[in-house]
Amino acid sequence: MSYQSITPGECAAKLSGADRVVVVSGAGLSTAAGVPDFRGPKGLYVTRAYDPEQVFEIHGFDRDPRPFYAFTRDFLSLLGTIRPTFTHRFLVELERRKPETTIITQNIDGMHQRAGSRRVYPMHGDYETAHCRGCGRGYEGSEVEAMLEHQEVPTCDRCGVAIKPDVVFFGENVRHFNEAQSLAGASDLMLALGTSLTVYPAAMLPEIAGGEVVIVNQGEVGMRPRPGVFLADANLDEFFQSVAAELDWSVEE
Ligand code: CNA
Ligand code: ZN
């Protein structure tokens, strides 16, 4: 069985008929803003600018947190210079019109929140808070950022061990998984956007979706086709510009 393809017009019609829309978003949503993904053509698994399996691996961090902080320095300074994409802004409009819309994101870039989406569950955590790996003391993301100005690795005031931002690493539990599961089950339409659907457990959410699923992703996705799952192999911003035009929604800058 192959995927049933879907046009922006058909996606617009599905959105019109839905109330409980659940969006599962991935790194592809932010590539147009200039943030490299993992598995896309310019992703970190291809360019190896950073090795994700080394940078985001919890035992590796405990042995040597420097590779993660080298990545983090670059990543945070990049975030300071970029803006949400059209698709981020489209999702803000979607929530304005359909207040039960929820976003479950695998992204750690905070772009949904910056764009103005309110019901956002960052399954892979974010840089808003941090914890010491030694004594567990909590820190604000802004404190860690300030320490980065004069320390290669921010360390705990109390015990001297490295502080780790609350970004979920390989080998750690994801956040909000129970909510994510029940939201997926209760959804009447799921949009899986810019995700290769290969990182578990986020990748299982479309499998347990209560209603139809529309995947918009350029390139391969790791989900088996089944009835009720539609795929557009398309550029996200172009696709949602067409969806917005079909719906006659104006999307704010
Ligand atoms: P992924 O496995 O890198 O997949 C991204 C997918 O998006 C790929 O299939 C790309 O081909 C596709 N894609 C890229 N650009 C576009 C576009 N403009 N339009 C349509 N499709 C596009 O990333 P996933 O999110 O599936 O994997 C989960 C990992 C990646 C999570 O742990 C994230 O934390 C992690 N990650 C996050 C960010 C971020 O926060 N922006 C960046 C890089 C990696
Ligand atoms: Zn400590």
mmCIF file of C-alpha atoms and ligand atoms in Angstrom:
data_model
loop_
_atom_site.group_PDB
_atom_site.id
_atom_site.type_symbol
_atom_site.label_atom_id
_atom_site.label_comp_id
_atom_site.label_asym_id
_atom_site.label_seq_id
_atom_site.Cartn_x
_atom_site.Cartn_y
_atom_site.Cartn_z
ATOM 1 C CA MET A 1 0.000 0.000 0.000
ATOM 2 C CA SER A 2 1.310 3.462 -0.793
ATOM 3 C CA TYR A 3 0.357 6.750 0.760
ATOM 4 C CA GLN A 4 -2.708 8.595 -0.394
ATOM 5 C CA SER A 5 -1.502 11.992 -1.501
ATOM 6 C CA ILE A 6 -3.267 15.196 -0.517
ATOM 7 C CA THR A 7 -3.448 18.670 -2.074
ATOM 8 C CA PRO A 8 -3.544 21.971 -0.169
ATOM 9 C CA GLY A 9 -7.229 22.307 -1.167
ATOM 10 C CA GLU A 10 -8.087 18.923 0.331
ATOM 11 C CA CYS A 11 -6.100 19.756 3.458
ATOM 12 C CA ALA A 12 -8.005 23.049 3.758
ATOM 13 C CA ALA A 13 -11.303 21.152 3.556
ATOM 14 C CA LYS A 14 -10.208 18.759 6.318
ATOM 15 C CA LEU A 15 -9.154 21.698 8.513
ATOM 16 C CA SER A 16 -12.530 23.390 7.979
ATOM 17 C CA GLY A 17 -14.316 20.299 9.222
ATOM 18 C CA ALA A 18 -12.129 19.700 12.289
ATOM 19 C CA ASP A 19 -12.194 21.101 15.826
ATOM 20 C CA ARG A 20 -9.643 19.179 17.823
ATOM 21 C CA VAL A 21 -6.588 19.601 15.627
ATOM 22 C CA VAL A 22 -3.356 18.186 17.006
ATOM 23 C CA VAL A 23 -0.127 19.212 15.302
ATOM 24 C CA VAL A 24 2.989 17.080 15.696
ATOM 25 C CA SER A 25 5.879 19.228 14.533
ATOM 26 C CA GLY A 26 9.503 18.475 13.791
ATOM 27 C CA ALA A 27 12.738 20.090 12.747
ATOM 28 C CA GLY A 28 11.553 20.611 9.143
ATOM 29 C CA LEU A 29 9.324 23.406 10.385
ATOM 30 C CA SER A 30 12.332 25.577 11.203
ATOM 31 C CA THR A 31 14.676 24.855 8.288
ATOM 32 C CA ALA A 32 13.210 27.761 6.309
ATOM 33 C CA ALA A 33 14.158 30.005 9.243
ATOM 34 C CA GLY A 34 17.744 28.763 8.974
ATOM 35 C CA VAL A 35 17.861 26.078 11.682
ATOM 36 C CA PRO A 36 19.330 22.842 10.264
ATOM 37 C CA ASP A 37 17.289 19.670 10.868
ATOM 38 C CA PHE A 38 18.755 16.203 11.491
ATOM 39 C CA ARG A 39 17.737 14.122 8.482
ATOM 40 C CA GLY A 40 16.899 16.598 5.704
ATOM 41 C CA PRO A 41 19.323 17.278 2.810
ATOM 42 C CA LYS A 42 21.260 19.861 4.847
ATOM 43 C CA GLY A 43 20.640 18.162 8.197
ATOM 44 C CA LEU A 44 23.204 17.509 10.889
ATOM 45 C CA TYR A 45 23.312 13.797 10.023
ATOM 46 C CA VAL A 46 24.462 14.828 6.538
ATOM 47 C CA THR A 47 26.721 17.807 7.171
ATOM 48 C CA ARG A 48 28.052 16.436 10.471
ATOM 49 C CA ALA A 49 28.631 20.015 11.596
ATOM 50 C CA TYR A 50 27.716 18.472 14.940
ATOM 51 C CA ASP A 51 27.176 14.812 15.597
ATOM 52 C CA PRO A 52 23.703 14.607 17.161
ATOM 53 C CA GLU A 53 24.416 11.216 18.707
ATOM 54 C CA GLN A 54 27.372 12.643 20.555
ATOM 55 C CA VAL A 55 25.946 16.056 21.362
ATOM 56 C CA PHE A 56 22.576 14.835 22.664
ATOM 57 C CA GLU A 57 23.598 11.646 24.448
ATOM 58 C CA ILE A 58 23.257 11.753 28.197
ATOM 59 C CA HIS A 59 26.220 9.508 29.116
ATOM 60 C CA GLY A 60 28.389 11.421 26.659
ATOM 61 C CA PHE A 61 27.304 14.671 28.341
ATOM 62 C CA ASP A 62 28.237 13.352 31.783
ATOM 63 C CA ARG A 63 31.659 12.312 30.475
ATOM 64 C CA ASP A 64 32.294 15.546 28.579
ATOM 65 C CA PRO A 65 29.691 18.291 28.261
ATOM 66 C CA ARG A 66 31.848 20.440 25.958
ATOM 67 C CA PRO A 67 30.504 19.171 22.587
ATOM 68 C CA PHE A 68 26.932 19.894 23.729
ATOM 69 C CA TYR A 69 27.885 23.382 24.879
ATOM 70 C CA ALA A 70 29.769 24.081 21.629
ATOM 71 C CA PHE A 71 26.528 23.238 19.792
ATOM 72 C CA THR A 72 24.457 25.222 22.288
ATOM 73 C CA ARG A 73 26.524 28.386 21.868
ATOM 74 C CA ASP A 74 25.968 28.308 18.113
ATOM 75 C CA PHE A 75 22.323 27.266 18.416
ATOM 76 C CA LEU A 76 21.366 30.015 20.896
ATOM 77 C CA SER A 77 23.129 32.719 18.915
ATOM 78 C CA LEU A 78 21.371 31.491 15.758
ATOM 79 C CA LEU A 79 18.000 31.644 17.545
ATOM 80 C CA GLY A 80 18.712 35.269 18.387
ATOM 81 C CA THR A 81 18.814 36.150 14.705
ATOM 82 C CA ILE A 82 15.902 34.241 13.148
ATOM 83 C CA ARG A 83 12.137 34.644 12.843
ATOM 84 C CA PRO A 84 9.264 32.152 12.823
ATOM 85 C CA THR A 85 8.339 30.763 9.409
ATOM 86 C CA PHE A 86 5.067 31.159 7.543
ATOM 87 C CA THR A 87 3.993 27.730 8.802
ATOM 88 C CA HIS A 88 4.638 28.712 12.439
ATOM 89 C CA ARG A 89 2.459 31.773 11.874
ATOM 90 C CA PHE A 90 -0.214 29.764 10.066
ATOM 91 C CA LEU A 91 -0.479 27.568 13.168
ATOM 92 C CA VAL A 92 -1.005 30.669 15.335
ATOM 93 C CA GLU A 93 -3.933 31.616 13.080
ATOM 94 C CA LEU A 94 -5.239 28.045 13.255
ATOM 95 C CA GLU A 95 -5.303 28.212 17.066
ATOM 96 C CA ARG A 96 -6.976 31.634 16.949
ATOM 97 C CA ARG A 97 -9.773 30.169 14.823
ATOM 98 C CA LYS A 98 -9.878 26.749 16.477
ATOM 99 C CA PRO A 99 -8.943 27.274 20.130
ATOM 100 C CA GLU A 100 -8.627 23.552 20.853
ATOM 101 C CA THR A 101 -5.673 23.298 18.483
ATOM 102 C CA THR A 102 -2.651 21.850 20.259
ATOM 103 C CA ILE A 103 0.946 21.586 19.135
ATOM 104 C CA ILE A 104 3.142 18.730 20.288
ATOM 105 C CA THR A 105 6.598 19.680 19.139
ATOM 106 C CA GLN A 106 9.867 17.766 18.955
ATOM 107 C CA ASN A 107 11.667 21.058 18.394
ATOM 108 C CA ILE A 108 13.826 22.657 21.038
ATOM 109 C CA ASP A 109 13.965 26.061 19.366
ATOM 110 C CA GLY A 110 10.970 27.701 21.057
ATOM 111 C CA MET A 111 9.748 29.043 17.714
ATOM 112 C CA HIS A 112 6.090 28.049 18.127
ATOM 113 C CA GLN A 113 5.916 29.960 21.398
ATOM 114 C CA ARG A 114 7.764 32.927 19.911
ATOM 115 C CA ALA A 115 5.348 33.011 16.978
ATOM 116 C CA GLY A 116 2.460 33.210 19.471
ATOM 117 C CA SER A 117 1.072 29.678 19.722
ATOM 118 C CA ARG A 118 -0.201 29.058 23.232
ATOM 119 C CA ARG A 119 -1.079 25.387 23.559
ATOM 120 C CA VAL A 120 2.394 23.993 22.932
ATOM 121 C CA TYR A 121 3.868 20.842 24.467
ATOM 122 C CA PRO A 122 7.634 20.669 23.913
ATOM 123 C CA MET A 123 8.104 16.895 24.065
ATOM 124 C CA HIS A 124 11.862 17.171 23.747
ATOM 125 C CA GLY A 125 12.125 19.965 26.279
ATOM 126 C CA ASP A 126 13.717 23.339 25.703
ATOM 127 C CA TYR A 127 16.285 25.832 26.959
ATOM 128 C CA GLU A 128 13.887 27.671 29.294
ATOM 129 C CA THR A 129 15.146 25.844 32.388
ATOM 130 C CA ALA A 130 18.133 23.710 33.377
ATOM 131 C CA HIS A 131 19.293 21.393 36.166
ATOM 132 C CA CYS A 132 22.599 20.486 37.751
ATOM 133 C CA ARG A 133 23.645 16.904 36.912
ATOM 134 C CA GLY A 134 25.209 16.575 40.360
ATOM 135 C CA CYS A 135 22.757 17.844 42.972
ATOM 136 C CA GLY A 136 19.682 18.525 40.825
ATOM 137 C CA ARG A 137 19.531 22.235 41.605
ATOM 138 C CA GLY A 138 17.321 24.104 39.112
ATOM 139 C CA TYR A 139 18.458 27.100 37.045
ATOM 140 C CA GLU A 140 16.747 29.480 34.641
ATOM 141 C CA GLY A 141 17.798 29.277 31.007
ATOM 142 C CA SER A 142 18.804 32.942 31.205
ATOM 143 C CA GLU A 143 21.230 32.174 34.073
ATOM 144 C CA VAL A 144 22.854 29.442 31.999
ATOM 145 C CA GLU A 145 23.124 31.801 29.036
ATOM 146 C CA ALA A 146 24.819 34.409 31.223
ATOM 147 C CA MET A 147 27.310 31.798 32.511
ATOM 148 C CA LEU A 148 28.112 30.855 28.905
ATOM 149 C CA GLU A 149 29.562 34.319 28.432
ATOM 150 C CA HIS A 150 32.544 33.487 30.615
ATOM 151 C CA GLN A 151 32.516 29.695 31.079
ATOM 152 C CA GLU A 152 32.936 26.965 28.471
ATOM 153 C CA VAL A 153 30.650 24.740 30.543
ATOM 154 C CA PRO A 154 28.231 26.280 33.060
ATOM 155 C CA THR A 155 28.689 24.600 36.434
ATOM 156 C CA CYS A 156 26.611 24.469 39.597
ATOM 157 C CA ASP A 157 27.168 27.103 42.324
ATOM 158 C CA ARG A 158 26.453 24.501 44.943
ATOM 159 C CA CYS A 159 28.372 21.398 43.840
ATOM 160 C CA GLY A 160 30.496 22.369 40.827
ATOM 161 C CA VAL A 161 29.045 19.722 38.469
ATOM 162 C CA ALA A 162 27.907 20.640 34.936
ATOM 163 C CA ILE A 163 24.455 22.155 34.515
ATOM 164 C CA LYS A 164 22.318 20.650 31.752
ATOM 165 C CA PRO A 165 19.537 22.567 30.004
ATOM 166 C CA ASP A 166 16.208 20.688 30.132
ATOM 167 C CA VAL A 167 16.508 19.588 26.519
ATOM 168 C CA VAL A 168 15.673 15.888 26.216
ATOM 169 C CA PHE A 169 18.677 13.803 25.188
ATOM 170 C CA PHE A 170 18.823 10.353 23.632
ATOM 171 C CA GLY A 171 18.537 8.057 26.636
ATOM 172 C CA GLU A 172 16.195 10.363 28.609
ATOM 173 C CA ASN A 173 12.429 10.302 28.983
ATOM 174 C CA VAL A 174 10.415 12.689 26.824
ATOM 175 C CA ARG A 175 8.169 15.271 28.465
ATOM 176 C CA HIS A 176 4.367 15.530 28.340
ATOM 177 C CA PHE A 177 3.985 12.063 26.892
ATOM 178 C CA ASN A 178 0.772 11.196 28.718
ATOM 179 C CA GLU A 179 -0.898 14.426 27.591
ATOM 180 C CA ALA A 180 0.445 13.896 24.078
ATOM 181 C CA GLN A 181 -1.036 10.400 23.946
ATOM 182 C CA SER A 182 -4.461 11.463 25.139
ATOM 183 C CA LEU A 183 -4.506 14.524 22.862
ATOM 184 C CA ALA A 184 -3.600 12.322 19.892
ATOM 185 C CA GLY A 185 -6.301 9.815 20.747
ATOM 186 C CA ALA A 186 -8.937 12.542 21.116
ATOM 187 C CA SER A 187 -7.942 14.475 17.984
ATOM 188 C CA ASP A 188 -10.268 14.654 15.012
ATOM 189 C CA LEU A 189 -7.429 15.726 12.717
ATOM 190 C CA MET A 190 -3.682 15.373 13.177
ATOM 191 C CA LEU A 191 -1.119 17.294 11.152
ATOM 192 C CA ALA A 192 2.398 15.820 11.242
ATOM 193 C CA LEU A 193 4.645 18.565 9.887
ATOM 194 C CA GLY A 194 8.323 18.590 9.015
ATOM 195 C CA THR A 195 9.127 15.398 10.847
ATOM 196 C CA SER A 196 10.703 12.254 9.483
ATOM 197 C CA LEU A 197 8.675 10.296 12.097
ATOM 198 C CA THR A 198 11.675 8.251 13.082
ATOM 199 C CA VAL A 199 12.341 9.420 16.649
ATOM 200 C CA TYR A 200 10.260 7.490 19.184
ATOM 201 C CA PRO A 201 8.011 7.942 21.050
ATOM 202 C CA ALA A 202 6.914 11.092 19.152
ATOM 203 C CA ALA A 203 6.787 9.028 15.949
ATOM 204 C CA MET A 204 4.070 6.807 17.402
ATOM 205 C CA LEU A 205 1.572 9.665 17.888
ATOM 206 C CA PRO A 206 0.221 9.450 14.308
ATOM 207 C CA GLU A 207 -0.243 5.698 14.855
ATOM 208 C CA ILE A 208 -2.652 6.339 17.732
ATOM 209 C CA ALA A 209 -4.423 9.387 16.284
ATOM 210 C CA GLY A 210 -8.174 9.285 16.798
ATOM 211 C CA GLY A 211 -9.017 10.769 13.404
ATOM 212 C CA GLU A 212 -7.387 11.337 10.052
ATOM 213 C CA VAL A 213 -3.713 12.215 9.745
ATOM 214 C CA VAL A 214 -2.172 14.604 7.231
ATOM 215 C CA ILE A 215 1.624 14.403 6.930
ATOM 216 C CA VAL A 216 3.373 17.275 5.183
ATOM 217 C CA ASN A 217 7.041 16.441 4.840
ATOM 218 C CA GLN A 218 9.653 16.612 2.137
ATOM 219 C CA GLY A 219 11.334 13.242 1.874
ATOM 220 C CA GLU A 220 10.788 9.898 3.493
ATOM 221 C CA VAL A 221 8.728 9.315 6.607
ATOM 222 C CA GLY A 222 9.007 6.328 8.891
ATOM 223 C CA MET A 223 5.305 5.529 9.170
ATOM 224 C CA ARG A 224 3.557 2.702 7.374
ATOM 225 C CA PRO A 225 0.693 3.860 5.124
ATOM 226 C CA ARG A 226 -2.796 3.007 6.348
ATOM 227 C CA PRO A 227 -6.301 4.209 5.477
ATOM 228 C CA GLY A 228 -6.963 7.693 6.831
ATOM 229 C CA VAL A 229 -3.321 8.793 6.544
ATOM 230 C CA PHE A 230 -2.533 11.294 3.793
ATOM 231 C CA LEU A 231 0.859 12.553 2.675
ATOM 232 C CA ALA A 232 1.992 15.686 0.895
ATOM 233 C CA ASP A 233 5.668 15.505 -0.059
ATOM 234 C CA ALA A 234 5.900 19.278 -0.186
ATOM 235 C CA ASN A 235 7.682 22.330 1.098
ATOM 236 C CA LEU A 236 5.809 23.377 4.249
ATOM 237 C CA ASP A 237 5.656 27.120 3.695
ATOM 238 C CA GLU A 238 4.539 26.741 0.071
ATOM 239 C CA PHE A 239 1.940 24.138 1.045
ATOM 240 C CA PHE A 240 0.452 26.212 3.879
ATOM 241 C CA GLN A 241 0.487 29.403 1.825
ATOM 242 C CA SER A 242 -1.823 27.550 -0.560
ATOM 243 C CA VAL A 243 -3.922 26.172 2.320
ATOM 244 C CA ALA A 244 -4.312 29.703 3.738
ATOM 245 C CA ALA A 245 -5.330 30.998 0.307
ATOM 246 C CA GLU A 246 -7.915 28.197 -0.055
ATOM 247 C CA LEU A 247 -9.345 29.029 3.369
ATOM 248 C CA ASP A 248 -9.117 32.754 2.714
ATOM 249 C CA TRP A 249 -7.253 33.234 6.014
ATOM 250 C CA SER A 250 -4.861 36.100 6.376
ATOM 251 C CA VAL A 251 -1.772 35.095 8.308
ATOM 252 C CA GLU A 252 -0.109 37.850 10.292
ATOM 253 C CA GLU A 253 3.562 38.743 9.928
HETATM 254 P P1 CNA B 1 14.305 15.134 11.240
HETATM 255 O O1 CNA B 1 14.445 13.672 11.440
HETATM 256 O O2 CNA B 1 15.507 15.937 10.916
HETATM 257 O O3 CNA B 1 13.211 15.320 10.087
HETATM 258 C C1 CNA B 1 12.906 16.559 9.541
HETATM 259 C C2 CNA B 1 12.159 16.297 8.247
HETATM 260 O O4 CNA B 1 11.681 17.547 7.732
HETATM 261 C C3 CNA B 1 13.021 15.663 7.158
HETATM 262 O O5 CNA B 1 12.345 14.567 6.592
HETATM 263 C C4 CNA B 1 13.183 16.801 6.132
HETATM 264 O O6 CNA B 1 13.340 16.339 4.817
HETATM 265 C C5 CNA B 1 11.902 17.562 6.336
HETATM 266 N N1 CNA B 1 11.956 18.973 5.940
HETATM 267 C C6 CNA B 1 12.980 19.839 6.132
HETATM 268 N N2 CNA B 1 12.652 21.069 5.706
HETATM 269 C C7 CNA B 1 11.378 20.984 5.225
HETATM 270 C C8 CNA B 1 10.496 21.931 4.630
HETATM 271 N N3 CNA B 1 10.831 23.210 4.481
HETATM 272 N N4 CNA B 1 9.275 21.494 4.232
HETATM 273 C C9 CNA B 1 8.907 20.182 4.389
HETATM 274 N N5 CNA B 1 9.712 19.255 4.954
HETATM 275 C C10 CNA B 1 10.932 19.647 5.370
HETATM 276 O O7 CNA B 1 13.634 15.843 12.495
HETATM 277 P P2 CNA B 1 12.478 15.316 13.442
HETATM 278 O O8 CNA B 1 11.927 16.518 14.074
HETATM 279 O O9 CNA B 1 11.600 14.347 12.786
HETATM 280 O O10 CNA B 1 13.367 14.470 14.469
HETATM 281 C C11 CNA B 1 13.263 14.702 15.746
HETATM 282 C C12 CNA B 1 14.516 15.303 16.395
HETATM 283 C C13 CNA B 1 15.174 16.421 15.640
HETATM 284 C C14 CNA B 1 14.047 15.940 17.644
HETATM 285 O O11 CNA B 1 14.685 15.344 18.711
HETATM 286 C C15 CNA B 1 14.400 17.420 17.580
HETATM 287 O O12 CNA B 1 14.672 17.928 18.832
HETATM 288 C C16 CNA B 1 15.570 17.458 16.702
HETATM 289 N N6 CNA B 1 15.922 18.758 16.089
HETATM 290 C C17 CNA B 1 15.258 19.907 16.398
HETATM 291 C C18 CNA B 1 15.605 21.101 15.799
HETATM 292 C C19 CNA B 1 14.852 22.359 16.169
HETATM 293 O O13 CNA B 1 14.480 22.538 17.305
HETATM 294 N N7 CNA B 1 14.591 23.239 15.198
HETATM 295 C C20 CNA B 1 16.634 21.146 14.862
HETATM 296 C C21 CNA B 1 17.311 19.939 14.566
HETATM 297 C C22 CNA B 1 16.931 18.753 15.189
HETATM 298 ZN ZN ZN B 2 24.809 20.975 41.785
#
